[in-house]
Amino acid sequence: MEHTNIGKHISEKFDEELEGVRNAVLSMGGMVEQQLTDALKAIQTTDVELAEKILRKDSQVNDLELEIDSACTRIIAKRQPTASDLRLIVATLKTIADLERIGDEVKRLARVAQETFNSEQQHLLVNLENLGQLVVNMLRQALNAFARMDAEAALEVHRTDSSIDRQYEALLRQLMTYMMEDPRSIPKIMDVVFSARSLERIGDRCQNIAEYIIFNVHGKDVRHTSADSMEATIKNKR
Amino acid sequence: MEHTNIGKHISEKFDEELEGVRNAVLSMGGMVEQQLTDALKAIQTTDVELAEKILRKDSQVNDLELEIDSACTRIIAKRQPTASDLRLIVATLKTIADLERIGDEVKRLARVAQETFNSEQQHLLVNLENLGQLVVNMLRQALNAFARMDAEAALEVHRTDSSIDRQYEALLRQLMTYMMEDPRSIPKIMDVVFSARSLERIGDRCQNIAEYIIFNVHGKDVRHTSADSMEATIKNKR
């Protein structure tokens, strides 16, 4: 908690506003995480109704993004924040953009859950389960790191992405083998391929969120730098 | 030009800063557009050297994003902009994030240009050409709309996306047919599928940029609204 920028302003109202935005981001994150968990469940159980529910709920995620977005702009205009407060707001604006896009990927997953698969194709969906679990964990950890503004936890999240990429590559090779063995199933297998890719993209977006957290905590933009240099930033508190 | 927020500040220095940021966004956009054009050329001619050049140049795109990003944050901290100036800066921050991600998709395209295709597979790459041209045009128009802060032009850009989606879907069906006919080529065809998807994603990002322009000009967030309501926003200047 010592890393948060909250609780040091003369204006209590300003503190409340920042805390309000932070809570809204966590609500939005929690909603997206639940949507992702539900989408994976809907795929595994080919639960069309659950998929429908997910698709309907996406507009709530979008609404939250717009709300937080304008709350941030209002705070900038009214409070004219500088230094760490401004960094927090910029990091928030970027985080919600990524959360919203994660919501879009979840929608793609939900649409796949609405497709019909025969019993032979059904087992293909099982292949998504491991990758899906890794990605749900990554998202959860990214949100936890955001909640505590914990740069070290964010660095951990950032590192996770390479194992997700490896798992995705392996799954892709496996799915291509299925396609070669059973060409008639290609359209269905392509749905699974795109679902895997959506999961991989969600991992990329969690990595983005991790970078914004590190930027917010250390005031140094670590995007496009190596993991080593990112670690140096955090350890040396440069 | 009458729509730009520039040229009405008492502080000439502030005007210069805003103009500087605007020019930097256009430079970044121009660079990304050139990278995309080059990537499509590299794919059509399987020009490995050009692809290598594109991959090397991506770091310049990333550097520009970081520069513009911190210039925007500095302006917010120093000038404490409100209303339309603040909207312009927020729209800029979002636009450069999308431009940078377009750069990432271009990198994926360049990597495909580095693959080896036999003469039979080569013709698959030709299929990307139409979609690629549509997307290059869309990006160019999005950048032009940004340069002039022209909401009507942005709406046109926004509308283009549905024709790109249709073209993408048609291409995808065609590629799946190829896969079914020649399963051994599946890994190569998948490269083309992912390239097509990268192009389609670039179209989505141009659509985002169009939304930021409309937001900037009209002060109304049009994301997640229908094309009709977007049009109403622009025509009625609500």
Short mmCIF file of C-alpha atoms in Angstrom, two decimals:
data_model
loop_
_atom_site.label_atom_id
_atom_site.label_comp_id
_atom_site.label_asym_id
_atom_site.label_seq_id
_atom_site.Cartn_x
_atom_site.Cartn_y
_atom_site.Cartn_z
CA MET A 1 0.00 0.00 0.00
CA GLU A 2 2.91 2.38 0.55
CA HIS A 3 3.30 2.72 -3.19
CA THR A 4 -0.08 4.19 -3.87
CA ASN A 5 -0.27 7.89 -4.56
CA ILE A 6 -3.33 8.21 -2.43
CA GLY A 7 -3.63 9.74 1.00
CA LYS A 8 -1.21 12.61 0.88
CA HIS A 9 -3.23 15.51 -0.48
CA ILE A 10 -4.32 18.55 1.39
CA SER A 11 -7.58 18.35 -0.46
CA GLU A 12 -9.53 15.42 0.90
CA LYS A 13 -11.85 15.70 -2.03
CA PHE A 14 -8.96 15.10 -4.43
CA ASP A 15 -7.97 11.98 -2.48
CA GLU A 16 -11.53 10.76 -2.69
CA GLU A 17 -11.59 11.32 -6.43
CA LEU A 18 -8.37 9.40 -6.98
CA GLU A 19 -9.59 6.61 -4.72
CA GLY A 20 -12.88 6.57 -6.64
CA VAL A 21 -11.08 6.16 -9.96
CA ARG A 22 -8.86 3.44 -8.54
CA ASN A 23 -11.87 1.52 -7.24
CA ALA A 24 -13.65 1.91 -10.55
CA VAL A 25 -10.63 0.45 -12.38
CA LEU A 26 -10.64 -2.49 -9.99
CA SER A 27 -14.38 -3.01 -10.53
CA MET A 28 -13.87 -2.90 -14.27
CA GLY A 29 -10.95 -5.31 -13.98
CA GLY A 30 -12.96 -7.66 -11.78
CA MET A 31 -15.78 -7.60 -14.29
CA VAL A 32 -13.44 -8.38 -17.19
CA GLU A 33 -11.81 -11.18 -15.20
CA GLN A 34 -15.22 -12.71 -14.45
CA GLN A 35 -16.19 -12.40 -18.12
CA LEU A 36 -12.99 -14.20 -19.14
CA THR A 37 -13.53 -16.98 -16.59
CA ASP A 38 -17.12 -17.37 -17.78
CA ALA A 39 -16.07 -17.42 -21.44
CA LEU A 40 -13.60 -20.23 -20.78
CA LYS A 41 -16.30 -22.12 -18.90
CA ALA A 42 -18.81 -21.53 -21.69
CA ILE A 43 -16.31 -22.92 -24.20
CA GLN A 44 -15.55 -26.01 -22.16
CA THR A 45 -19.21 -26.78 -21.54
CA THR A 46 -20.44 -25.29 -24.86
CA ASP A 47 -22.90 -23.32 -22.78
CA VAL A 48 -24.70 -21.12 -25.30
CA GLU A 49 -26.72 -19.29 -22.68
CA LEU A 50 -23.67 -18.34 -20.65
CA ALA A 51 -22.04 -17.13 -23.87
CA GLU A 52 -25.10 -15.00 -24.57
CA LYS A 53 -24.89 -13.51 -21.07
CA ILE A 54 -21.22 -12.62 -21.61
CA LEU A 55 -21.97 -10.88 -24.90
CA ARG A 56 -24.77 -8.86 -23.29
CA LYS A 57 -22.56 -7.86 -20.36
CA ASP A 58 -19.78 -6.44 -22.55
CA SER A 59 -21.60 -3.11 -22.84
CA GLN A 60 -21.22 -2.68 -19.06
CA VAL A 61 -17.45 -3.02 -19.46
CA ASN A 62 -17.54 -0.41 -22.22
CA ASP A 63 -19.67 1.93 -20.11
CA LEU A 64 -17.23 1.65 -17.23
CA GLU A 65 -14.36 2.54 -19.56
CA LEU A 66 -16.14 5.69 -20.74
CA GLU A 67 -17.01 6.66 -17.16
CA ILE A 68 -13.49 6.22 -15.86
CA ASP A 69 -12.11 7.95 -18.91
CA SER A 70 -14.18 11.07 -18.34
CA ALA A 71 -13.54 10.95 -14.58
CA CYS A 72 -9.80 11.04 -15.33
CA THR A 73 -10.18 13.94 -17.75
CA ARG A 74 -12.29 15.82 -15.18
CA ILE A 75 -9.65 15.28 -12.52
CA ILE A 76 -6.90 16.57 -14.82
CA ALA A 77 -8.94 19.66 -15.69
CA LYS A 78 -10.04 20.38 -12.13
CA ARG A 79 -7.10 19.32 -10.01
CA GLN A 80 -4.29 19.99 -12.47
CA PRO A 81 -2.25 17.15 -11.04
CA THR A 82 1.50 16.95 -11.53
CA ALA A 83 4.23 14.35 -10.98
CA SER A 84 3.03 11.10 -9.42
CA ASP A 85 -0.68 12.04 -9.43
CA LEU A 86 -0.55 12.81 -13.13
CA ARG A 87 1.37 9.59 -13.76
CA LEU A 88 -1.30 7.65 -11.89
CA ILE A 89 -4.04 9.17 -14.04
CA VAL A 90 -2.17 8.57 -17.30
CA ALA A 91 -1.47 4.98 -16.23
CA THR A 92 -5.17 4.60 -15.41
CA LEU A 93 -6.27 5.92 -18.80
CA LYS A 94 -4.01 3.40 -20.51
CA THR A 95 -4.97 0.51 -18.25
CA ILE A 96 -8.69 0.90 -18.91
CA ALA A 97 -8.06 1.01 -22.66
CA ASP A 98 -6.33 -2.36 -22.38
CA LEU A 99 -9.04 -3.75 -20.11
CA GLU A 100 -11.66 -2.75 -22.63
CA ARG A 101 -9.75 -4.50 -25.42
CA ILE A 102 -9.43 -7.60 -23.23
CA GLY A 103 -13.23 -7.41 -23.04
CA ASP A 104 -13.34 -7.44 -26.85
CA GLU A 105 -11.19 -10.58 -26.97
CA VAL A 106 -13.49 -12.19 -24.39
CA LYS A 107 -16.40 -11.43 -26.69
CA ARG A 108 -14.64 -13.29 -29.50
CA LEU A 109 -14.20 -16.25 -27.13
CA ALA A 110 -17.88 -16.16 -26.18
CA ARG A 111 -18.86 -16.29 -29.86
CA VAL A 112 -16.84 -19.49 -30.27
CA ALA A 113 -18.78 -20.99 -27.35
CA GLN A 114 -21.91 -20.42 -29.40
CA GLU A 115 -20.66 -22.55 -32.28
CA THR A 116 -21.65 -26.19 -32.54
CA PHE A 117 -18.91 -28.77 -32.36
CA ASN A 118 -19.36 -32.51 -32.87
CA SER A 119 -18.10 -34.86 -30.18
CA GLU A 120 -14.86 -35.43 -32.06
CA GLN A 121 -14.17 -31.72 -32.37
CA GLN A 122 -15.23 -31.12 -28.80
CA HIS A 123 -11.94 -32.43 -27.44
CA LEU A 124 -10.16 -29.66 -29.33
CA LEU A 125 -11.70 -27.15 -26.98
CA VAL A 126 -10.09 -28.92 -24.04
CA ASN A 127 -6.75 -27.80 -25.46
CA LEU A 128 -7.64 -24.23 -24.69
CA GLU A 129 -8.06 -24.96 -21.01
CA ASN A 130 -4.41 -24.81 -19.90
CA LEU A 131 -3.65 -21.68 -21.87
CA GLY A 132 -6.90 -20.13 -20.62
CA GLN A 133 -6.00 -20.82 -16.99
CA LEU A 134 -2.56 -19.28 -17.40
CA VAL A 135 -4.11 -16.16 -18.90
CA VAL A 136 -6.79 -15.83 -16.20
CA ASN A 137 -4.03 -16.03 -13.56
CA MET A 138 -1.97 -13.45 -15.39
CA LEU A 139 -4.91 -11.05 -15.57
CA ARG A 140 -5.68 -11.57 -11.88
CA GLN A 141 -2.07 -10.88 -10.92
CA ALA A 142 -1.96 -7.79 -13.13
CA LEU A 143 -5.07 -6.46 -11.37
CA ASN A 144 -3.63 -7.27 -7.95
CA ALA A 145 -0.42 -5.46 -8.89
CA PHE A 146 -2.52 -2.49 -10.00
CA ALA A 147 -4.53 -2.53 -6.77
CA ARG A 148 -1.34 -2.38 -4.66
CA MET A 149 0.65 -0.40 -7.26
CA ASP A 150 3.33 -3.02 -6.73
CA ALA A 151 6.09 -2.75 -9.34
CA GLU A 152 7.78 -6.01 -8.36
CA ALA A 153 4.52 -7.92 -8.77
CA ALA A 154 4.07 -6.15 -12.11
CA LEU A 155 7.50 -7.35 -13.20
CA GLU A 156 6.42 -10.91 -12.34
CA VAL A 157 3.33 -10.46 -14.50
CA HIS A 158 5.50 -9.15 -17.29
CA ARG A 159 7.71 -12.24 -17.13
CA THR A 160 4.72 -14.61 -17.31
CA ASP A 161 4.03 -13.55 -20.87
CA SER A 162 6.87 -15.57 -22.36
CA SER A 163 5.47 -18.81 -20.90
CA ILE A 164 2.07 -17.94 -22.32
CA ASP A 165 3.66 -17.36 -25.72
CA ARG A 166 5.38 -20.75 -25.53
CA GLN A 167 2.16 -22.51 -24.56
CA TYR A 168 0.33 -20.74 -27.39
CA GLU A 169 2.97 -21.76 -29.96
CA ALA A 170 2.77 -25.37 -28.83
CA LEU A 171 -1.02 -25.34 -29.03
CA LEU A 172 -0.87 -23.80 -32.49
CA ARG A 173 1.42 -26.56 -33.75
CA GLN A 174 -0.92 -29.17 -32.29
CA LEU A 175 -3.95 -27.57 -33.94
CA MET A 176 -2.17 -27.45 -37.30
CA THR A 177 -1.46 -31.15 -36.99
CA TYR A 178 -5.17 -31.79 -36.40
CA MET A 179 -5.98 -29.75 -39.48
CA MET A 180 -3.61 -31.78 -41.62
CA GLU A 181 -5.07 -35.02 -40.29
CA ASP A 182 -8.69 -34.02 -40.73
CA PRO A 183 -9.04 -31.27 -43.34
CA ARG A 184 -12.85 -31.29 -43.15
CA SER A 185 -12.63 -29.98 -39.60
CA ILE A 186 -10.51 -27.00 -40.61
CA PRO A 187 -13.21 -24.34 -40.16
CA LYS A 188 -13.94 -25.57 -36.63
CA ILE A 189 -10.28 -25.88 -35.77
CA MET A 190 -9.75 -22.34 -37.01
CA ASP A 191 -12.24 -21.19 -34.37
CA VAL A 192 -10.03 -22.82 -31.77
CA VAL A 193 -6.92 -21.26 -33.33
CA PHE A 194 -8.47 -17.80 -33.11
CA SER A 195 -9.56 -18.45 -29.54
CA ALA A 196 -5.99 -19.41 -28.65
CA ARG A 197 -4.79 -16.23 -30.33
CA SER A 198 -7.31 -14.16 -28.37
CA LEU A 199 -5.93 -15.65 -25.17
CA GLU A 200 -2.39 -14.87 -26.27
CA ARG A 201 -3.42 -11.29 -27.01
CA ILE A 202 -4.98 -10.96 -23.58
CA GLY A 203 -1.57 -11.95 -22.20
CA ASP A 204 0.03 -9.14 -24.22
CA ARG A 205 -2.45 -6.67 -22.78
CA CYS A 206 -1.73 -7.82 -19.22
CA GLN A 207 1.92 -7.19 -20.03
CA ASN A 208 1.01 -3.65 -21.09
CA ILE A 209 -0.81 -3.09 -17.80
CA ALA A 210 2.30 -4.32 -15.94
CA GLU A 211 4.38 -1.71 -17.79
CA TYR A 212 1.99 1.10 -16.85
CA ILE A 213 2.25 0.08 -13.18
CA ILE A 214 6.05 0.17 -13.31
CA PHE A 215 5.87 3.54 -15.06
CA ASN A 216 3.54 4.87 -12.40
CA VAL A 217 5.62 3.64 -9.48
CA HIS A 218 9.05 4.56 -10.81
CA GLY A 219 8.29 7.41 -13.16
CA LYS A 220 10.25 5.69 -15.87
CA ASP A 221 8.71 4.42 -19.05
CA VAL A 222 9.82 0.81 -19.37
CA ARG A 223 7.94 0.01 -22.56
CA HIS A 224 10.15 -1.38 -25.29
CA THR A 225 12.98 -2.11 -22.87
CA SER A 226 14.38 -5.52 -22.00
CA ALA A 227 13.27 -7.49 -18.96
CA ASP A 228 16.74 -6.96 -17.48
CA SER A 229 16.62 -3.20 -17.79
CA MET A 230 13.10 -3.26 -16.35
CA GLU A 231 14.39 -5.25 -13.39
CA ALA A 232 17.23 -2.75 -12.93
CA THR A 233 14.69 0.08 -12.87
CA ILE A 234 12.73 -1.61 -10.14
CA LYS A 235 15.61 -2.88 -8.02
CA ASN A 236 17.68 0.29 -8.12
CA LYS A 237 14.61 2.46 -7.81
CA ARG A 238 16.15 4.58 -10.51
CA MET B 1 -7.86 23.88 -40.36
CA GLU B 2 -10.56 25.79 -38.50
CA HIS B 3 -11.11 22.75 -36.33
CA THR B 4 -7.64 22.61 -34.85
CA ASN B 5 -7.21 23.80 -31.31
CA ILE B 6 -4.07 25.61 -32.23
CA GLY B 7 -3.56 29.32 -32.69
CA LYS B 8 -5.75 30.75 -29.99
CA HIS B 9 -3.56 30.83 -26.92
CA ILE B 10 -2.13 33.88 -25.30
CA SER B 11 1.03 31.95 -24.66
CA GLU B 12 2.79 31.50 -27.96
CA LYS B 13 4.99 28.93 -26.33
CA PHE B 14 1.97 26.77 -25.54
CA ASP B 15 0.82 26.98 -29.17
CA GLU B 16 4.27 25.91 -30.27
CA GLU B 17 4.21 22.95 -27.91
CA LEU B 18 0.82 21.78 -29.17
CA GLU B 19 1.92 22.25 -32.76
CA GLY B 20 5.11 20.31 -31.99
CA VAL B 21 3.13 17.38 -30.59
CA ARG B 22 0.79 17.43 -33.55
CA ASN B 23 3.69 17.36 -36.00
CA ALA B 24 5.33 14.55 -34.08
CA VAL B 25 2.13 12.47 -34.29
CA LEU B 26 2.01 13.07 -38.03
CA SER B 27 5.69 12.06 -38.37
CA MET B 28 5.01 8.93 -36.37
CA GLY B 29 1.93 8.21 -38.48
CA GLY B 30 3.86 8.79 -41.70
CA MET B 31 6.55 6.42 -40.53
CA VAL B 32 4.02 3.71 -39.65
CA GLU B 33 2.27 4.16 -42.99
CA GLN B 34 5.58 3.79 -44.82
CA GLN B 35 6.41 0.69 -42.76
CA LEU B 36 3.03 -0.83 -43.67
CA THR B 37 3.47 -0.05 -47.37
CA ASP B 38 6.97 -1.54 -47.27
CA ALA B 39 5.75 -4.65 -45.45
CA LEU B 40 3.10 -5.29 -48.10
CA LYS B 41 5.72 -4.81 -50.79
CA ALA B 42 8.14 -7.13 -48.99
CA ILE B 43 5.43 -9.80 -48.82
CA GLN B 44 4.51 -9.51 -52.49
CA THR B 45 8.12 -9.66 -53.62
CA THR B 46 9.32 -11.87 -50.72
CA ASP B 47 12.03 -9.27 -50.18
CA VAL B 48 13.88 -10.51 -47.11
CA GLU B 49 16.15 -7.48 -46.92
CA LEU B 50 13.28 -5.02 -46.97
CA ALA B 51 11.60 -7.07 -44.25
CA GLU B 52 14.78 -6.88 -42.18
CA LYS B 53 14.86 -3.09 -42.63
CA ILE B 54 11.24 -2.82 -41.44
CA LEU B 55 11.99 -4.86 -38.34
CA ARG B 56 15.00 -2.67 -37.51
CA LYS B 57 13.03 0.52 -38.01
CA ASP B 58 10.25 -0.45 -35.59
CA SER B 59 12.32 0.80 -32.65
CA GLN B 60 12.13 4.31 -34.14
CA VAL B 61 8.34 4.09 -34.06
CA ASN B 62 8.50 3.00 -30.43
CA ASP B 63 10.91 5.81 -29.56
CA LEU B 64 8.58 8.36 -31.14
CA GLU B 65 5.68 7.01 -29.08
CA LEU B 66 7.64 7.42 -25.86
CA GLU B 67 8.76 10.92 -26.83
CA ILE B 68 5.27 12.12 -27.71
CA ASP B 69 3.88 10.44 -24.63
CA SER B 70 6.22 12.32 -22.33
CA ALA B 71 5.75 15.57 -24.26
CA CYS B 72 1.99 15.26 -23.64
CA THR B 73 2.50 14.57 -19.95
CA ARG B 74 4.86 17.55 -19.68
CA ILE B 75 2.30 19.81 -21.36
CA ILE B 76 -0.45 18.67 -19.00
CA ALA B 77 1.79 19.29 -15.97
CA LYS B 78 3.11 22.65 -17.17
CA ARG B 79 0.16 24.18 -18.99
CA GLN B 80 -2.69 22.61 -17.09
CA PRO B 81 -4.88 22.57 -20.16
CA THR B 82 -8.65 22.33 -19.93
CA ALA B 83 -11.55 21.73 -22.33
CA SER B 84 -10.52 21.39 -25.97
CA ASP B 85 -6.76 21.54 -25.31
CA LEU B 86 -7.00 18.75 -22.79
CA ARG B 87 -9.18 16.74 -25.16
CA LEU B 88 -6.59 17.18 -27.89
CA ILE B 89 -3.84 15.88 -25.63
CA VAL B 90 -5.88 12.91 -24.43
CA ALA B 91 -6.81 12.11 -28.05
CA THR B 92 -3.12 12.33 -28.95
CA LEU B 93 -2.08 9.98 -26.15
CA LYS B 94 -4.60 7.43 -27.38
CA THR B 95 -3.77 7.86 -31.04
CA ILE B 96 -0.07 7.20 -30.54
CA ALA B 97 -0.85 4.07 -28.54
CA ASP B 98 -2.84 2.77 -31.52
CA LEU B 99 -0.14 3.82 -34.00
CA GLU B 100 2.44 1.93 -31.97
CA ARG B 101 0.27 -1.19 -32.00
CA ILE B 102 -0.17 -0.82 -35.76
CA GLY B 103 3.63 -0.85 -35.86
CA ASP B 104 3.55 -4.17 -33.99
CA GLU B 105 1.17 -5.67 -36.54
CA VAL B 106 3.45 -4.43 -39.33
CA LYS B 107 6.30 -6.27 -37.63
CA ARG B 108 4.28 -9.47 -37.78
CA LEU B 109 3.73 -8.87 -41.50
CA ALA B 110 7.44 -8.28 -42.06
CA ARG B 111 8.24 -11.59 -40.38
CA VAL B 112 5.96 -13.39 -42.84
CA ALA B 113 7.90 -11.75 -45.69
CA GLN B 114 10.98 -13.48 -44.30
CA GLU B 115 9.43 -16.95 -44.65
CA THR B 116 10.14 -19.05 -47.69
CA PHE B 117 7.21 -19.96 -49.92
CA ASN B 118 7.37 -22.27 -52.91
CA SER B 119 6.05 -21.02 -56.23
CA GLU B 120 2.70 -22.69 -55.67
CA GLN B 121 2.27 -21.06 -52.25
CA GLN B 122 3.53 -17.75 -53.57
CA HIS B 123 0.22 -16.97 -55.22
CA LEU B 124 -1.44 -17.10 -51.80
CA LEU B 125 0.39 -13.94 -50.89
CA VAL B 126 -1.22 -12.16 -53.82
CA ASN B 127 -4.52 -12.57 -52.00
CA LEU B 128 -3.31 -10.21 -49.33
CA GLU B 129 -2.79 -7.41 -51.81
CA ASN B 130 -6.36 -6.09 -52.08
CA LEU B 131 -6.96 -6.18 -48.37
CA GLY B 132 -3.56 -4.58 -47.80
CA GLN B 133 -4.33 -1.71 -50.17
CA LEU B 134 -7.67 -1.03 -48.46
CA VAL B 135 -5.95 -0.91 -45.09
CA VAL B 136 -3.13 1.39 -46.28
CA ASN B 137 -5.75 3.78 -47.64
CA MET B 138 -7.71 3.65 -44.41
CA LEU B 139 -4.59 4.46 -42.38
CA ARG B 140 -3.69 7.33 -44.71
CA GLN B 141 -7.19 8.77 -44.43
CA ALA B 142 -7.17 8.40 -40.66
CA LEU B 143 -3.89 10.34 -40.51
CA ASN B 144 -5.24 13.01 -42.86
CA ALA B 145 -8.34 13.36 -40.70
CA PHE B 146 -6.08 13.70 -37.65
CA ALA B 147 -3.92 16.33 -39.39
CA ARG B 148 -6.97 18.46 -40.17
CA MET B 149 -8.95 17.37 -37.10
CA ASP B 150 -11.79 16.73 -39.49
CA ALA B 151 -14.64 14.83 -37.84
CA GLU B 152 -16.51 14.18 -41.09
CA ALA B 153 -13.43 12.61 -42.66
CA ALA B 154 -13.01 10.58 -39.48
CA LEU B 155 -16.57 9.31 -39.83
CA GLU B 156 -15.73 8.20 -43.38
CA VAL B 157 -12.72 6.31 -42.03
CA HIS B 158 -14.91 4.71 -39.41
CA ARG B 159 -17.33 3.49 -42.07
CA THR B 160 -14.54 1.93 -44.16
CA ASP B 161 -13.93 -0.68 -41.48
CA SER B 162 -16.97 -2.75 -42.35
CA SER B 163 -15.79 -3.21 -45.95
CA ILE B 164 -12.39 -4.28 -44.64
CA ASP B 165 -14.08 -6.79 -42.37
CA ARG B 166 -16.04 -8.19 -45.30
CA GLN B 167 -12.93 -8.47 -47.46
CA TYR B 168 -11.12 -10.17 -44.58
CA GLU B 169 -13.93 -12.70 -44.07
CA ALA B 170 -13.97 -13.54 -47.77
CA LEU B 171 -10.19 -13.99 -47.81
CA LEU B 172 -10.38 -16.20 -44.74
CA ARG B 173 -12.93 -18.49 -46.39
CA GLN B 174 -10.74 -18.70 -49.47
CA LEU B 175 -7.67 -19.58 -47.41
CA MET B 176 -9.59 -22.28 -45.55
CA THR B 177 -10.57 -23.79 -48.88
CA TYR B 178 -6.89 -23.88 -49.89
CA MET B 179 -6.07 -25.61 -46.62
CA MET B 180 -8.69 -28.26 -47.21
CA GLU B 181 -7.42 -28.84 -50.75
CA ASP B 182 -3.76 -29.00 -49.81
CA PRO B 183 -3.31 -29.93 -46.14
CA ARG B 184 0.48 -30.07 -46.42
CA SER B 185 0.53 -26.34 -47.05
CA ILE B 186 -1.40 -25.58 -43.88
CA PRO B 187 1.52 -24.08 -41.91
CA LYS B 188 2.31 -21.69 -44.79
CA ILE B 189 -1.33 -20.82 -45.33
CA MET B 190 -1.63 -20.08 -41.62
CA ASP B 191 1.07 -17.43 -42.06
CA VAL B 192 -1.14 -15.81 -44.68
CA VAL B 193 -4.20 -16.15 -42.40
CA PHE B 194 -2.38 -14.37 -39.59
CA SER B 195 -1.19 -11.67 -41.98
CA ALA B 196 -4.77 -11.10 -43.09
CA ARG B 197 -5.78 -10.88 -39.46
CA SER B 198 -3.03 -8.34 -38.76
CA LEU B 199 -4.38 -6.22 -41.60
CA GLU B 200 -7.89 -6.50 -40.23
CA ARG B 201 -6.63 -5.44 -36.79
CA ILE B 202 -4.89 -2.43 -38.29
CA GLY B 203 -8.29 -1.46 -39.69
CA ASP B 204 -9.76 -1.69 -36.16
CA ARG B 205 -7.04 0.60 -34.87
CA CYS B 206 -7.70 3.15 -37.62
CA GLN B 207 -11.31 3.04 -36.50
CA ASN B 208 -10.18 3.82 -32.95
CA ILE B 209 -8.18 6.81 -34.20
CA ALA B 210 -11.27 8.05 -36.05
CA GLU B 211 -13.23 7.88 -32.79
CA TYR B 212 -10.60 9.91 -30.93
CA ILE B 213 -10.77 12.59 -33.64
CA ILE B 214 -14.55 12.82 -33.33
CA PHE B 215 -14.20 12.99 -29.54
CA ASN B 216 -11.65 15.75 -29.84
CA VAL B 217 -13.69 17.84 -32.25
CA HIS B 218 -17.09 17.41 -30.65
CA GLY B 219 -16.23 16.73 -27.04
CA LYS B 220 -18.41 13.68 -27.11
CA ASP B 221 -17.10 10.19 -26.67
CA VAL B 222 -18.50 8.20 -29.57
CA ARG B 223 -16.86 4.91 -28.77
CA HIS B 224 -19.29 2.03 -28.50
CA THR B 225 -22.03 3.99 -30.21
CA SER B 226 -23.64 3.17 -33.52
CA ALA B 227 -22.54 4.74 -36.81
CA ASP B 228 -25.90 6.55 -36.94
CA SER B 229 -25.51 8.14 -33.55
CA MET B 230 -21.94 9.06 -34.48
CA GLU B 231 -23.25 10.75 -37.59
CA ALA B 232 -25.85 12.61 -35.56
CA THR B 233 -23.11 13.85 -33.25
CA ILE B 234 -21.17 15.24 -36.16
CA LYS B 235 -24.03 16.68 -38.22
CA ASN B 236 -25.86 18.31 -35.33
CA LYS B 237 -22.65 19.41 -33.69
CA ARG B 238 -24.19 18.30 -30.45
#
